[in-house]
mmCIF file of C-alpha atoms in Angstrom:
data_model
loop_
_atom_site.group_PDB
_atom_site.id
_atom_site.type_symbol
_atom_site.label_atom_id
_atom_site.label_comp_id
_atom_site.label_asym_id
_atom_site.label_seq_id
_atom_site.Cartn_x
_atom_site.Cartn_y
_atom_site.Cartn_z
ATOM 1 C CA MET A 300 5.551 40.696 -55.559
ATOM 2 C CA ALA A 301 2.328 42.677 -55.570
ATOM 3 C CA THR A 302 2.572 46.199 -56.971
ATOM 4 C CA THR A 303 -1.057 47.378 -56.948
ATOM 5 C CA PRO A 304 -1.745 48.968 -53.539
ATOM 6 C CA ILE A 305 -4.406 47.210 -51.508
ATOM 7 C CA ILE A 306 -6.012 48.684 -48.398
ATOM 8 C CA PHE A 307 -6.419 45.782 -45.994
ATOM 9 C CA ILE A 308 -9.178 46.331 -43.418
ATOM 10 C CA VAL A 309 -9.235 44.282 -40.215
ATOM 11 C CA ASP A 310 -12.186 44.930 -37.905
ATOM 12 C CA ASP A 311 -14.523 42.548 -36.088
ATOM 13 C CA ASP A 312 -17.540 44.816 -36.727
ATOM 14 C CA PRO A 313 -19.104 43.847 -40.098
ATOM 15 C CA SER A 314 -20.856 47.202 -40.497
ATOM 16 C CA ILE A 315 -17.573 49.062 -40.120
ATOM 17 C CA ARG A 316 -15.810 46.714 -42.536
ATOM 18 C CA LEU A 317 -18.510 47.312 -45.152
ATOM 19 C CA ALA A 318 -18.532 51.084 -44.639
ATOM 20 C CA LEU A 319 -14.750 51.314 -44.940
ATOM 21 C CA GLN A 320 -14.686 49.065 -47.982
ATOM 22 C CA ASN A 321 -17.369 51.148 -49.711
ATOM 23 C CA LEU A 322 -15.536 54.381 -48.882
ATOM 24 C CA ILE A 323 -12.232 53.128 -50.225
ATOM 25 C CA SER A 324 -13.804 51.567 -53.312
ATOM 26 C CA SER A 325 -15.510 54.897 -54.070
ATOM 27 C CA THR A 326 -12.044 56.422 -54.575
ATOM 28 C CA GLY A 327 -11.095 53.750 -57.113
ATOM 29 C CA GLN A 328 -8.756 51.942 -54.734
ATOM 30 C CA GLN A 329 -8.811 48.249 -53.941
ATOM 31 C CA ALA A 330 -9.873 47.091 -50.479
ATOM 32 C CA GLU A 331 -9.909 43.684 -48.795
ATOM 33 C CA THR A 332 -11.630 43.003 -45.469
ATOM 34 C CA TYR A 333 -10.910 40.580 -42.651
ATOM 35 C CA GLU A 334 -12.918 39.785 -39.551
ATOM 36 C CA SER A 335 -9.966 39.030 -37.316
ATOM 37 C CA ALA A 336 -6.222 39.427 -37.002
ATOM 38 C CA LYS A 337 -5.894 35.647 -37.260
ATOM 39 C CA ASP A 338 -7.676 35.633 -40.627
ATOM 40 C CA PHE A 339 -5.403 38.363 -41.936
ATOM 41 C CA LEU A 340 -2.232 36.614 -40.786
ATOM 42 C CA ARG A 341 -3.404 33.431 -42.495
ATOM 43 C CA ASP A 342 -4.101 35.083 -45.857
ATOM 44 C CA CYS A 343 -1.699 38.035 -45.900
ATOM 45 C CA PRO A 344 0.703 38.138 -48.890
ATOM 46 C CA ARG A 345 4.371 37.796 -47.947
ATOM 47 C CA GLU A 346 5.177 41.093 -49.671
ATOM 48 C CA PRO A 347 1.951 43.120 -49.503
ATOM 49 C CA ALA A 348 1.705 46.525 -51.148
ATOM 50 C CA GLY A 349 -0.585 49.184 -49.686
ATOM 51 C CA CYS A 350 -1.538 49.672 -46.061
ATOM 52 C CA LEU A 351 -3.485 48.171 -43.188
ATOM 53 C CA VAL A 352 -6.501 49.845 -41.563
ATOM 54 C CA LEU A 353 -6.719 48.116 -38.236
ATOM 55 C CA ASP A 354 -9.046 48.111 -35.238
ATOM 56 C CA VAL A 355 -7.294 48.081 -31.867
ATOM 57 C CA GLN A 356 -9.654 45.995 -29.736
ATOM 58 C CA MET A 357 -10.771 42.712 -31.283
ATOM 59 C CA PRO A 358 -11.517 39.215 -29.947
ATOM 60 C CA GLY A 359 -8.433 37.028 -29.931
ATOM 61 C CA LEU A 360 -5.404 38.876 -31.235
ATOM 62 C CA SER A 361 -5.687 42.633 -30.772
ATOM 63 C CA GLY A 362 -4.643 45.156 -33.373
ATOM 64 C CA LEU A 363 -1.453 45.814 -31.428
ATOM 65 C CA ASP A 364 -0.762 42.063 -31.333
ATOM 66 C CA LEU A 365 -1.169 41.913 -35.111
ATOM 67 C CA GLN A 366 1.144 44.879 -35.599
ATOM 68 C CA GLY A 367 3.759 43.139 -33.469
ATOM 69 C CA ALA A 368 3.362 39.853 -35.349
ATOM 70 C CA LEU A 369 3.857 41.589 -38.695
ATOM 71 C CA ASN A 370 6.961 43.403 -37.453
ATOM 72 C CA HIS A 371 8.356 40.147 -36.064
ATOM 73 C CA ALA A 372 7.726 38.375 -39.391
ATOM 74 C CA GLY A 373 9.411 41.161 -41.346
ATOM 75 C CA ILE A 374 6.205 41.999 -43.215
ATOM 76 C CA HIS A 375 6.424 45.681 -44.072
ATOM 77 C CA LEU A 376 2.971 47.233 -44.202
ATOM 78 C CA PRO A 377 2.091 50.725 -42.927
ATOM 79 C CA VAL A 378 -0.619 50.564 -40.256
ATOM 80 C CA ILE A 379 -3.448 52.999 -39.581
ATOM 81 C CA PHE A 380 -5.205 52.290 -36.288
ATOM 82 C CA ILE A 381 -8.839 53.219 -35.732
ATOM 83 C CA THR A 382 -10.416 52.739 -32.332
ATOM 84 C CA GLY A 383 -13.319 53.764 -30.168
ATOM 85 C CA HIS A 384 -11.204 53.315 -27.047
ATOM 86 C CA GLY A 385 -8.076 55.356 -27.578
ATOM 87 C CA ASP A 386 -5.760 56.203 -24.706
ATOM 88 C CA ILE A 387 -2.296 57.707 -24.508
ATOM 89 C CA PRO A 388 -0.342 54.515 -23.612
ATOM 90 C CA THR A 389 -1.965 52.566 -26.451
ATOM 91 C CA THR A 390 -1.355 55.388 -28.904
ATOM 92 C CA VAL A 391 2.293 55.702 -27.867
ATOM 93 C CA ARG A 392 2.838 51.959 -28.163
ATOM 94 C CA ALA A 393 1.278 51.876 -31.626
ATOM 95 C CA MET A 394 3.259 54.843 -32.926
ATOM 96 C CA LYS A 395 6.550 53.550 -31.490
ATOM 97 C CA ALA A 396 5.927 50.296 -33.355
ATOM 98 C CA GLY A 397 5.646 52.250 -36.597
ATOM 99 C CA ALA A 398 1.972 53.116 -37.031
ATOM 100 C CA VAL A 399 1.274 55.869 -39.561
ATOM 101 C CA GLU A 400 -1.756 57.225 -37.726
ATOM 102 C CA PHE A 401 -3.936 56.507 -34.687
ATOM 103 C CA LEU A 402 -7.511 57.700 -35.278
ATOM 104 C CA THR A 403 -10.390 57.718 -32.814
ATOM 105 C CA LYS A 404 -13.899 56.742 -33.933
ATOM 106 C CA PRO A 405 -15.932 58.287 -35.361
ATOM 107 C CA VAL A 406 -13.374 59.036 -38.073
ATOM 108 C CA SER A 407 -14.265 61.478 -40.837
ATOM 109 C CA ASP A 408 -13.965 60.216 -44.396
ATOM 110 C CA SER A 409 -11.487 62.934 -45.321
ATOM 111 C CA GLU A 410 -9.294 62.224 -42.308
ATOM 112 C CA LEU A 411 -9.143 58.510 -43.023
ATOM 113 C CA LEU A 412 -8.539 58.923 -46.752
ATOM 114 C CA ALA A 413 -5.734 61.401 -46.059
ATOM 115 C CA ALA A 414 -4.120 58.886 -43.694
ATOM 116 C CA ILE A 415 -4.471 56.141 -46.316
ATOM 117 C CA ASP A 416 -2.819 58.328 -48.966
ATOM 118 C CA GLN A 417 0.035 59.040 -46.570
ATOM 119 C CA ALA A 418 0.433 55.349 -45.737
ATOM 120 C CA ILE A 419 0.431 54.254 -49.378
ATOM 121 C CA GLU A 420 3.054 56.863 -50.244
ATOM 122 C CA ARG A 421 5.189 55.699 -47.308
ATOM 123 C CA ASP A 422 4.837 52.125 -48.521
ATOM 124 C CA ARG A 423 5.773 53.100 -52.089
ATOM 125 C CA LEU A 424 8.941 54.845 -50.946
ATOM 126 C CA ALA A 425 9.888 52.011 -48.597
ATOM 127 C CA ARG A 426 9.384 49.392 -51.299
ATOM 128 C CA ALA A 427 11.522 51.391 -53.736
ATOM 129 C CA ASP A 428 14.233 51.667 -51.082
ATOM 130 C CA ARG A 429 14.171 47.925 -50.371
ATOM 131 C CA ALA A 430 14.323 47.174 -54.094
ATOM 132 C CA GLU A 431 17.370 49.424 -54.478
ATOM 133 C CA VAL A 432 19.174 47.736 -51.593
ATOM 134 C CA ALA A 433 18.309 44.281 -52.986
ATOM 135 C CA ASP A 434 19.742 45.286 -56.360
ATOM 136 C CA LEU A 435 22.910 46.587 -54.725
ATOM 137 C CA ARG A 436 23.190 43.391 -52.705
ATOM 138 C CA ASN A 437 22.888 41.337 -55.886
ATOM 139 C CA ARG A 438 25.686 43.345 -57.539
ATOM 140 C CA TYR A 439 27.873 42.999 -54.443
ATOM 141 C CA GLU A 440 27.406 39.230 -54.435
ATOM 142 C CA GLN A 441 28.752 39.101 -57.991
ATOM 143 C CA LEU A 442 32.138 40.334 -56.781
ATOM 144 C CA THR A 443 34.932 37.842 -56.185
ATOM 145 C CA PRO A 444 36.343 37.481 -52.644
ATOM 146 C CA LYS A 445 39.357 39.570 -53.671
ATOM 147 C CA GLU A 446 37.108 42.253 -55.127
ATOM 148 C CA HIS A 447 35.181 42.314 -51.847
ATOM 149 C CA GLU A 448 38.440 42.987 -50.019
ATOM 150 C CA VAL A 449 39.451 45.696 -52.452
ATOM 151 C CA MET A 450 36.055 47.402 -52.321
ATOM 152 C CA GLU A 451 36.042 47.488 -48.525
ATOM 153 C CA LEU A 452 39.474 49.115 -48.505
ATOM 154 C CA VAL A 453 38.652 51.519 -51.326
ATOM 155 C CA VAL A 454 35.586 52.880 -49.497
ATOM 156 C CA GLN A 455 37.762 53.377 -46.426
ATOM 157 C CA GLY A 456 39.751 55.875 -48.486
ATOM 158 C CA LEU A 457 42.912 53.877 -49.099
ATOM 159 C CA LEU A 458 44.925 54.516 -52.249
ATOM 160 C CA ASN A 459 45.808 51.718 -54.684
ATOM 161 C CA LYS A 460 49.371 51.661 -53.358
ATOM 162 C CA GLN A 461 48.188 51.322 -49.765
ATOM 163 C CA ILE A 462 45.728 48.556 -50.691
ATOM 164 C CA ALA A 463 48.471 46.732 -52.592
ATOM 165 C CA LEU A 464 50.704 46.740 -49.512
ATOM 166 C CA LYS A 465 47.869 45.640 -47.264
ATOM 167 C CA LEU A 466 46.812 42.743 -49.527
ATOM 168 C CA ASN A 467 50.330 41.865 -50.660
ATOM 169 C CA ASN A 468 49.526 42.463 -54.322
ATOM 170 C CA SER A 469 51.002 44.668 -57.017
ATOM 171 C CA GLU A 470 49.554 48.123 -57.527
ATOM 172 C CA ILE A 471 48.630 47.169 -61.113
ATOM 173 C CA THR A 472 46.663 44.151 -59.855
ATOM 174 C CA ILE A 473 44.803 46.300 -57.336
ATOM 175 C CA LYS A 474 44.015 48.836 -60.035
ATOM 176 C CA GLN A 475 42.505 46.044 -62.139
ATOM 177 C CA HIS A 476 40.436 44.747 -59.204
ATOM 178 C CA ARG A 477 39.287 48.268 -58.436
ATOM 179 C CA GLY A 478 38.181 48.755 -62.023
ATOM 180 C CA LYS A 479 36.194 45.499 -61.876
ATOM 181 C CA VAL A 480 34.553 46.604 -58.633
ATOM 182 C CA MET A 481 33.482 49.911 -60.148
ATOM 183 C CA GLN A 482 32.197 48.142 -63.255
ATOM 184 C CA LYS A 483 30.253 45.392 -61.460
ATOM 185 C CA MET A 484 28.788 47.778 -58.880
ATOM 186 C CA ARG A 485 27.984 50.290 -61.649
ATOM 187 C CA ALA A 486 29.606 53.023 -59.598
ATOM 188 C CA GLU A 487 30.443 56.212 -61.484
ATOM 189 C CA SER A 488 32.743 57.629 -58.817
ATOM 190 C CA LEU A 489 34.339 56.881 -55.478
ATOM 191 C CA ALA A 490 31.579 58.863 -53.769
ATOM 192 C CA ASP A 491 29.019 56.688 -55.538
ATOM 193 C CA LEU A 492 30.779 53.528 -54.335
ATOM 194 C CA VAL A 493 30.909 54.852 -50.757
ATOM 195 C CA ARG A 494 27.176 55.553 -50.873
ATOM 196 C CA MET A 495 26.571 51.986 -52.040
ATOM 197 C CA ALA A 496 28.721 50.620 -49.227
ATOM 198 C CA GLU A 497 26.708 52.622 -46.718
ATOM 199 C CA ARG A 498 23.448 51.251 -48.126
ATOM 200 C CA LEU A 499 24.867 47.728 -47.839
ATOM 201 C CA ALA A 500 26.037 48.403 -44.272
ATOM 202 C CA ILE A 501 29.632 47.562 -45.196
ATOM 203 C CA ALA A 502 31.815 48.705 -42.320
ATOM 204 C CA LEU A 503 33.317 52.121 -42.850
ATOM 205 C CA PRO A 504 35.919 53.754 -40.608
ATOM 206 C CA ALA A 505 34.643 56.063 -37.886
ATOM 207 C CA MET A 506 34.955 59.730 -38.833
#
């Protein structure tokens, strides 16, 4: 998984690609350019880190088409749109699909660099969040089927005695399973375990 942020630039205008690449490189950041959405889809890393600076209107797949394809493929990459033909419906569609910013050409250097910084920070936070959930999922998968049952009842607020009756086990056995759950999940408290269950989307009772 890549960890060094890369600013991917997709624009069919070679002069714009070069200008953007030079601007980004001048800040010490890494930039890669692509002439078309098709080229980017072909070469894009499965887990890219950074952001995408994307033209809206291009031959073949448009910028909006590329944004949709990435979302459909589950490729998480913040998008900054730049266009010389902005309109409200296009802007709304782009932002609803998760774009960080929608900038109209000519774009000032400071405006674009600020948007890139925002996008990279969003990507960093999102990647950290996904890594945390993946780690929790890995811990959860280490539980036995019985421990899964116990955990789901514990986070619903049931006491050991109530869980024992529900699962037809002794209270001592449930206490042992509960201890294993806390140990394997690395939960320091019941509140901690409930938070983990929420992150894992384990069903909790309606409040």
